[in-house]
Amino acid sequence: KQEVTQIPAALSVPEGENLVLNCSFTDSAIYNLQWFRQDPGKGLTSLLLIQSSQREQTSGRLNASLDKSSGRSTLYIAASQPGDSATYLCADSNTGNQFYFGTGTSLTVIP
Amino acid sequence: DTGVSQDPRHKITKRGQNVTFRCDPISEHNRLYWYRQTLGQGPEFLTYFQNEAQLEKSRLLSDRFSAERPKGSFSTLEIQRTEQGDSAMYLCASSFGGLKFFGPGTRLTVL
């Protein structure tokens, strides 16, 4: 079974700081990996999807990278804002169907 | 709103009762997924449909759980004889291709 780990579990940063969230997975034979954001008590908002053939994806202030050989993905958030405060989850899939999720990184951006 | 919708958003029931949740995916999406999320954990895969066919089921989906997707549109998830351990957020997602979009979830509380 694919194991997905996210470190750190929680992170607090001052507004304006650039930050990196980490995601590691045990099986390098992944099909794709997706990053999500979850606000308290809410569903998941899709951020970025990286296919196994890709190295990175960018959307606005967000950049996600994928290194299959080392079993790692990172989510880079530039110029963080208080509105970025949420839990960030990564999930990968071997088939493109069933996703294996990490337990998330809870981010707090302090004004 | 053309996103994934779920109904109800909250459900409180007594142990032993049956409950049914509904998910309406994004209209052109042929794949539909159900996940369960408990507090502080990432979502766990329950089952997946491609059109009306249920193609994958997790071992988490005991015989008290049944999911349907008649006509390949909306889906229902029924839990029979609910137990306190069924208390969780039930999330539905849909996709056409790799990117998955999640609904707001149904929070189930079993008393």
PDB file of N, CA and C in Angstrom, chain A residues 36-110:
ATOM      1  N   PHE A  36      -3.931  19.661  -2.547  1.00  0.00           N
ATOM      2  CA  PHE A  36      -5.230  20.227  -2.207  1.00  0.00           C
ATOM      3  C   PHE A  36      -5.072  21.161  -1.012  1.00  0.00           C
ATOM      4  N   ARG A  37      -6.050  22.031  -0.887  1.00  0.00           N
ATOM      5  CA  ARG A  37      -6.168  22.864   0.298  1.00  0.00           C
ATOM      6  C   ARG A  37      -7.495  22.536   0.956  1.00  0.00           C
ATOM      7  N   GLN A  38      -7.509  22.501   2.297  1.00  0.00           N
ATOM      8  CA  GLN A  38      -8.751  22.240   3.022  1.00  0.00           C
ATOM      9  C   GLN A  38      -8.894  23.256   4.147  1.00  0.00           C
ATOM     10  N   ASP A  39      -9.982  24.003   4.113  1.00  0.00           N
ATOM     11  CA  ASP A  39     -10.297  24.922   5.197  1.00  0.00           C
ATOM     12  C   ASP A  39     -11.069  24.160   6.276  1.00  0.00           C
ATOM     13  N   PRO A  40     -11.014  24.614   7.515  1.00  0.00           N
ATOM     14  CA  PRO A  40     -11.625  23.862   8.620  1.00  0.00           C
ATOM     15  C   PRO A  40     -13.079  23.492   8.357  1.00  0.00           C
ATOM     16  N   GLY A  41     -13.401  22.221   8.479  1.00  0.00           N
ATOM     17  CA  GLY A  41     -14.768  21.748   8.330  1.00  0.00           C
ATOM     18  C   GLY A  41     -15.290  21.755   6.907  1.00  0.00           C
ATOM     19  N   LYS A  42     -14.410  21.980   5.953  1.00  0.00           N
ATOM     20  CA  LYS A  42     -14.845  22.092   4.555  1.00  0.00           C
ATOM     21  C   LYS A  42     -14.296  20.947   3.713  1.00  0.00           C
ATOM     22  N   GLY A  43     -14.737  20.916   2.451  1.00  0.00           N
ATOM     23  CA  GLY A  43     -14.195  19.952   1.498  1.00  0.00           C
ATOM     24  C   GLY A  43     -12.836  20.394   1.002  1.00  0.00           C
ATOM     25  N   LEU A  44     -12.328  19.686   0.004  1.00  0.00           N
ATOM     26  CA  LEU A  44     -10.990  19.937  -0.520  1.00  0.00           C
ATOM     27  C   LEU A  44     -11.058  20.794  -1.778  1.00  0.00           C
ATOM     28  N   THR A  45     -10.144  21.743  -1.870  1.00  0.00           N
ATOM     29  CA  THR A  45     -10.015  22.567  -3.067  1.00  0.00           C
ATOM     30  C   THR A  45      -8.766  22.130  -3.808  1.00  0.00           C
ATOM     31  N   SER A  46      -8.927  21.783  -5.084  1.00  0.00           N
ATOM     32  CA  SER A  46      -7.782  21.342  -5.877  1.00  0.00           C
ATOM     33  C   SER A  46      -6.857  22.513  -6.170  1.00  0.00           C
ATOM     34  N   LEU A  47      -5.558  22.290  -5.999  1.00  0.00           N
ATOM     35  CA  LEU A  47      -4.571  23.332  -6.270  1.00  0.00           C
ATOM     36  C   LEU A  47      -3.787  23.022  -7.550  1.00  0.00           C
ATOM     37  N   LEU A  48      -3.067  21.918  -7.537  1.00  0.00           N
ATOM     38  CA  LEU A  48      -2.206  21.577  -8.670  1.00  0.00           C
ATOM     39  C   LEU A  48      -2.182  20.073  -8.852  1.00  0.00           C
ATOM     40  N   LEU A  49      -2.134  19.627 -10.106  1.00  0.00           N
ATOM     41  CA  LEU A  49      -1.993  18.218 -10.458  1.00  0.00           C
ATOM     42  C   LEU A  49      -0.705  18.056 -11.246  1.00  0.00           C
ATOM     43  N   ILE A  50       0.121  17.104 -10.842  1.00  0.00           N
ATOM     44  CA  ILE A  50       1.346  16.805 -11.586  1.00  0.00           C
ATOM     45  C   ILE A  50       1.249  15.379 -12.100  1.00  0.00           C
ATOM     46  N   GLN A  51       1.363  15.209 -13.405  1.00  0.00           N
ATOM     47  CA  GLN A  51       1.411  13.864 -13.984  1.00  0.00           C
ATOM     48  C   GLN A  51       2.801  13.274 -13.753  1.00  0.00           C
ATOM     49  N   SER A  52       2.900  11.972 -13.843  1.00  0.00           N
ATOM     50  CA  SER A  52       4.171  11.300 -13.535  1.00  0.00           C
ATOM     51  C   SER A  52       5.290  11.717 -14.488  1.00  0.00           C
ATOM     52  N   SER A  53       4.926  12.155 -15.695  1.00  0.00           N
ATOM     53  CA  SER A  53       5.934  12.561 -16.679  1.00  0.00           C
ATOM     54  C   SER A  53       6.396  14.003 -16.486  1.00  0.00           C
ATOM     55  N   GLN A  54       5.766  14.719 -15.564  1.00  0.00           N
ATOM     56  CA  GLN A  54       6.080  16.124 -15.358  1.00  0.00           C
ATOM     57  C   GLN A  54       6.990  16.304 -14.146  1.00  0.00           C
ATOM     58  N   ARG A  55       7.718  17.418 -14.153  1.00  0.00           N
ATOM     59  CA  ARG A  55       8.584  17.749 -13.017  1.00  0.00           C
ATOM     60  C   ARG A  55       7.954  18.793 -12.115  1.00  0.00           C
ATOM     61  N   GLU A  56       7.154  19.691 -12.688  1.00  0.00           N
ATOM     62  CA  GLU A  56       6.539  20.729 -11.868  1.00  0.00           C
ATOM     63  C   GLU A  56       5.318  21.313 -12.563  1.00  0.00           C
ATOM     64  N   GLN A  57       4.501  21.976 -11.736  1.00  0.00           N
ATOM     65  CA  GLN A  57       3.348  22.713 -12.222  1.00  0.00           C
ATOM     66  C   GLN A  57       3.270  24.015 -11.430  1.00  0.00           C
ATOM     67  N   THR A  58       2.785  25.052 -12.087  1.00  0.00           N
ATOM     68  CA  THR A  58       2.700  26.366 -11.449  1.00  0.00           C
ATOM     69  C   THR A  58       1.314  26.945 -11.649  1.00  0.00           C
ATOM     70  N   SER A  59       0.832  27.608 -10.584  1.00  0.00           N
ATOM     71  CA  SER A  59      -0.408  28.352 -10.680  1.00  0.00           C
ATOM     72  C   SER A  59      -0.307  29.556  -9.752  1.00  0.00           C
ATOM     73  N   GLY A  60      -0.179  30.732 -10.349  1.00  0.00           N
ATOM     74  CA  GLY A  60      -0.062  31.942  -9.536  1.00  0.00           C
ATOM     75  C   GLY A  60       1.143  31.885  -8.617  1.00  0.00           C
ATOM     76  N   ARG A  61       0.886  32.028  -7.313  1.00  0.00           N
ATOM     77  CA  ARG A  61       1.981  32.009  -6.326  1.00  0.00           C
ATOM     78  C   ARG A  61       2.378  30.596  -5.906  1.00  0.00           C
ATOM     79  N   LEU A  62       1.757  29.596  -6.479  1.00  0.00           N
ATOM     80  CA  LEU A  62       2.015  28.216  -6.103  1.00  0.00           C
ATOM     81  C   LEU A  62       2.854  27.503  -7.159  1.00  0.00           C
ATOM     82  N   ASN A  63       3.809  26.713  -6.686  1.00  0.00           N
ATOM     83  CA  ASN A  63       4.597  25.871  -7.577  1.00  0.00           C
ATOM     84  C   ASN A  63       4.766  24.513  -6.918  1.00  0.00           C
ATOM     85  N   ALA A  64       4.385  23.472  -7.622  1.00  0.00           N
ATOM     86  CA  ALA A  64       4.545  22.114  -7.097  1.00  0.00           C
ATOM     87  C   ALA A  64       5.560  21.375  -7.940  1.00  0.00           C
ATOM     88  N   SER A  65       6.459  20.657  -7.294  1.00  0.00           N
ATOM     89  CA  SER A  65       7.458  19.872  -7.998  1.00  0.00           C
ATOM     90  C   SER A  65       7.295  18.400  -7.657  1.00  0.00           C
ATOM     91  N   LEU A  66       7.816  17.554  -8.539  1.00  0.00           N
ATOM     92  CA  LEU A  66       7.725  16.106  -8.345  1.00  0.00           C
ATOM     93  C   LEU A  66       9.062  15.470  -8.681  1.00  0.00           C
ATOM     94  N   ASP A  67       9.601  14.684  -7.757  1.00  0.00           N
ATOM     95  CA  ASP A  67      10.813  13.910  -7.991  1.00  0.00           C
ATOM     96  C   ASP A  67      10.492  12.461  -7.658  1.00  0.00           C
ATOM     97  N   LYS A  68      10.155  11.686  -8.678  1.00  0.00           N
ATOM     98  CA  LYS A  68       9.730  10.305  -8.446  1.00  0.00           C
ATOM     99  C   LYS A  68      10.862   9.450  -7.894  1.00  0.00           C
ATOM    100  N   SER A  69      12.068   9.702  -8.355  1.00  0.00           N
ATOM    101  CA  SER A  69      13.189   8.854  -7.945  1.00  0.00           C
ATOM    102  C   SER A  69      13.439   8.938  -6.444  1.00  0.00           C
ATOM    103  N   SER A  70      13.210  10.106  -5.867  1.00  0.00           N
ATOM    104  CA  SER A  70      13.402  10.253  -4.422  1.00  0.00           C
ATOM    105  C   SER A  70      12.092  10.124  -3.665  1.00  0.00           C
ATOM    106  N   GLY A  71      10.977   9.971  -4.361  1.00  0.00           N
ATOM    107  CA  GLY A  71       9.682   9.821  -3.714  1.00  0.00           C
ATOM    108  C   GLY A  71       9.233  11.082  -3.008  1.00  0.00           C
ATOM    109  N   ARG A  72       9.443  12.237  -3.654  1.00  0.00           N
ATOM    110  CA  ARG A  72       9.107  13.491  -2.978  1.00  0.00           C
ATOM    111  C   ARG A  72       8.395  14.466  -3.900  1.00  0.00           C
ATOM    112  N   SER A  73       7.527  15.254  -3.292  1.00  0.00           N
ATOM    113  CA  SER A  73       6.928  16.398  -3.951  1.00  0.00           C
ATOM    114  C   SER A  73       6.978  17.567  -2.981  1.00  0.00           C
ATOM    115  N   THR A  74       7.131  18.754  -3.513  1.00  0.00           N
ATOM    116  CA  THR A  74       7.098  19.944  -2.671  1.00  0.00           C
ATOM    117  C   THR A  74       6.087  20.931  -3.245  1.00  0.00           C
ATOM    118  N   LEU A  75       5.467  21.665  -2.342  1.00  0.00           N
ATOM    119  CA  LEU A  75       4.588  22.765  -2.718  1.00  0.00           C
ATOM    120  C   LEU A  75       5.215  24.042  -2.202  1.00  0.00           C
ATOM    121  N   TYR A  76       5.553  24.930  -3.119  1.00  0.00           N
ATOM    122  CA  TYR A  76       6.174  26.196  -2.786  1.00  0.00           C
ATOM    123  C   TYR A  76       5.110  27.280  -2.866  1.00  0.00           C
ATOM    124  N   ILE A  77       4.982  28.055  -1.794  1.00  0.00           N
ATOM    125  CA  ILE A  77       4.043  29.167  -1.764  1.00  0.00           C
ATOM    126  C   ILE A  77       4.852  30.450  -1.633  1.00  0.00           C
ATOM    127  N   ALA A  78       4.722  31.322  -2.609  1.00  0.00           N
ATOM    128  CA  ALA A  78       5.468  32.582  -2.594  1.00  0.00           C
ATOM    129  C   ALA A  78       4.638  33.673  -1.930  1.00  0.00           C
ATOM    130  N   ALA A  79       5.340  34.561  -1.229  1.00  0.00           N
ATOM    131  CA  ALA A  79       4.716  35.763  -0.650  1.00  0.00           C
ATOM    132  C   ALA A  79       3.414  35.417   0.072  1.00  0.00           C
ATOM    133  N   SER A  80       3.536  34.595   1.105  1.00  0.00           N
ATOM    134  CA  SER A  80       2.348  34.071   1.786  1.00  0.00           C
ATOM    135  C   SER A  80       1.456  35.187   2.330  1.00  0.00           C
ATOM    136  N   GLN A  81       0.144  34.887   2.367  1.00  0.00           N
ATOM    137  CA  GLN A  81      -0.872  35.831   2.832  1.00  0.00           C
ATOM    138  C   GLN A  81      -1.727  35.153   3.901  1.00  0.00           C
ATOM    139  N   PRO A  82      -2.355  35.921   4.779  1.00  0.00           N
ATOM    140  CA  PRO A  82      -3.223  35.306   5.802  1.00  0.00           C
ATOM    141  C   PRO A  82      -4.291  34.400   5.205  1.00  0.00           C
ATOM    142  N   GLY A  83      -4.789  34.726   4.018  1.00  0.00           N
ATOM    143  CA  GLY A  83      -5.783  33.900   3.348  1.00  0.00           C
ATOM    144  C   GLY A  83      -5.264  32.543   2.912  1.00  0.00           C
ATOM    145  N   ASP A  84      -3.961  32.348   2.957  1.00  0.00           N
ATOM    146  CA  ASP A  84      -3.373  31.038   2.631  1.00  0.00           C
ATOM    147  C   ASP A  84      -3.478  30.073   3.809  1.00  0.00           C
ATOM    148  N   SER A  85      -3.885  30.562   4.966  1.00  0.00           N
ATOM    149  CA  SER A  85      -3.993  29.710   6.145  1.00  0.00           C
ATOM    150  C   SER A  85      -5.025  28.616   5.906  1.00  0.00           C
ATOM    151  N   ALA A  86      -4.613  27.385   6.028  1.00  0.00           N
ATOM    152  CA  ALA A  86      -5.463  26.219   5.747  1.00  0.00           C
ATOM    153  C   ALA A  86      -4.609  24.974   5.974  1.00  0.00           C
ATOM    154  N   THR A  87      -5.222  23.820   5.799  1.00  0.00           N
ATOM    155  CA  THR A  87      -4.453  22.564   5.777  1.00  0.00           C
ATOM    156  C   THR A  87      -4.202  22.176   4.334  1.00  0.00           C
ATOM    157  N   TYR A  88      -2.964  21.841   4.040  1.00  0.00           N
ATOM    158  CA  TYR A  88      -2.562  21.464   2.686  1.00  0.00           C
ATOM    159  C   TYR A  88      -2.309  19.963   2.649  1.00  0.00           C
ATOM    160  N   LEU A  89      -2.974  19.297   1.733  1.00  0.00           N
ATOM    161  CA  LEU A  89      -2.895  17.845   1.609  1.00  0.00           C
ATOM    162  C   LEU A  89      -2.298  17.471   0.254  1.00  0.00           C
ATOM    163  N   CYS A  90      -1.436  16.478   0.262  1.00  0.00           N
ATOM    164  CA  CYS A  90      -1.004  15.913  -1.007  1.00  0.00           C
ATOM    165  C   CYS A  90      -1.579  14.509  -1.116  1.00  0.00           C
ATOM    166  N   ALA A  91      -1.801  14.083  -2.341  1.00  0.00           N
ATOM    167  CA  ALA A  91      -2.362  12.753  -2.580  1.00  0.00           C
ATOM    168  C   ALA A  91      -1.772  12.213  -3.863  1.00  0.00           C
ATOM    169  N   ASP A  92      -1.394  10.942  -3.849  1.00  0.00           N
ATOM    170  CA  ASP A  92      -0.896  10.375  -5.087  1.00  0.00           C
ATOM    171  C   ASP A  92      -1.697   9.143  -5.478  1.00  0.00           C
ATOM    172  N   SER A  93      -1.493   8.733  -6.701  1.00  0.00           N
ATOM    173  CA  SER A  93      -2.263   7.619  -7.244  1.00  0.00           C
ATOM    174  C   SER A  93      -1.352   6.772  -8.124  1.00  0.00           C
ATOM    175  N   ASN A  94      -1.519   5.449  -8.024  1.00  0.00           N
ATOM    176  CA  ASN A  94      -0.784   4.540  -8.905  1.00  0.00           C
ATOM    177  C   ASN A  94      -1.515   4.310 -10.223  1.00  0.00           C
ATOM    178  N   THR A  95      -2.824   4.547 -10.194  1.00  0.00           N
ATOM    179  CA  THR A  95      -3.643   4.208 -11.358  1.00  0.00           C
ATOM    180  C   THR A  95      -4.389   5.396 -11.941  1.00  0.00           C
ATOM    181  N   GLY A  96      -4.335   6.526 -11.243  1.00  0.00           N
ATOM    182  CA  GLY A  96      -5.152   7.663 -11.656  1.00  0.00           C
ATOM    183  C   GLY A  96      -6.527   7.642 -11.042  1.00  0.00           C
ATOM    184  N   ASN A  97      -6.835   6.606 -10.257  1.00  0.00           N
ATOM    185  CA  ASN A  97      -8.159   6.510  -9.641  1.00  0.00           C
ATOM    186  C   ASN A  97      -8.070   6.681  -8.130  1.00  0.00           C
ATOM    187  N   GLN A  98      -7.750   5.623  -7.427  1.00  0.00           N
ATOM    188  CA  GLN A  98      -7.665   5.712  -5.971  1.00  0.00           C
ATOM    189  C   GLN A  98      -6.509   6.607  -5.558  1.00  0.00           C
ATOM    190  N   PHE A  99      -6.811   7.587  -4.709  1.00  0.00           N
ATOM    191  CA  PHE A  99      -5.799   8.494  -4.179  1.00  0.00           C
ATOM    192  C   PHE A  99      -5.397   8.046  -2.778  1.00  0.00           C
ATOM    193  N   TYR A 100      -4.105   8.152  -2.478  1.00  0.00           N
ATOM    194  CA  TYR A 100      -3.608   7.954  -1.135  1.00  0.00           C
ATOM    195  C   TYR A 100      -3.211   9.328  -0.602  1.00  0.00           C
ATOM    196  N   PHE A 101      -3.818   9.718   0.503  1.00  0.00           N
ATOM    197  CA  PHE A 101      -3.590  11.052   1.058  1.00  0.00           C
ATOM    198  C   PHE A 101      -2.601  11.010   2.211  1.00  0.00           C
ATOM    199  N   GLY A 102      -1.850  12.112   2.355  1.00  0.00           N
ATOM    200  CA  GLY A 102      -1.112  12.343   3.579  1.00  0.00           C
ATOM    201  C   GLY A 102      -2.047  12.922   4.621  1.00  0.00           C
ATOM    202  N   THR A 103      -1.513  13.163   5.828  1.00  0.00           N
ATOM    203  CA  THR A 103      -2.340  13.708   6.905  1.00  0.00           C
ATOM    204  C   THR A 103      -2.362  15.233   6.888  1.00  0.00           C
ATOM    205  N   GLY A 104      -1.583  15.838   5.995  1.00  0.00           N
ATOM    206  CA  GLY A 104      -1.680  17.276   5.804  1.00  0.00           C
ATOM    207  C   GLY A 104      -0.700  18.092   6.617  1.00  0.00           C
ATOM    208  N   THR A 105      -0.463  19.308   6.157  1.00  0.00           N
ATOM    209  CA  THR A 105       0.295  20.319   6.898  1.00  0.00           C
ATOM    210  C   THR A 105      -0.647  21.476   7.178  1.00  0.00           C
ATOM    211  N   SER A 106      -0.804  21.808   8.458  1.00  0.00           N
ATOM    212  CA  SER A 106      -1.657  22.921   8.848  1.00  0.00           C
ATOM    213  C   SER A 106      -0.838  24.203   8.827  1.00  0.00           C
ATOM    214  N   LEU A 107      -1.178  25.103   7.933  1.00  0.00           N
ATOM    215  CA  LEU A 107      -0.424  26.343   7.751  1.00  0.00           C
ATOM    216  C   LEU A 107      -1.164  27.524   8.358  1.00  0.00           C
ATOM    217  N   THR A 108      -0.457  28.310   9.145  1.00  0.00           N
ATOM    218  CA  THR A 108      -0.985  29.569   9.672  1.00  0.00           C
ATOM    219  C   THR A 108      -0.068  30.690   9.214  1.00  0.00           C
ATOM    220  N   VAL A 109      -0.635  31.670   8.530  1.00  0.00           N
ATOM    221  CA  VAL A 109       0.124  32.845   8.106  1.00  0.00           C
ATOM    222  C   VAL A 109      -0.295  34.004   8.991  1.00  0.00           C
ATOM    223  N   ILE A 110       0.659  34.526   9.722  1.00  0.00           N
ATOM    224  CA  ILE A 110       0.384  35.556  10.734  1.00  0.00           C
ATOM    225  C   ILE A 110       0.496  36.939  10.113  1.00  0.00           C
TER     226      ILE A 110
END
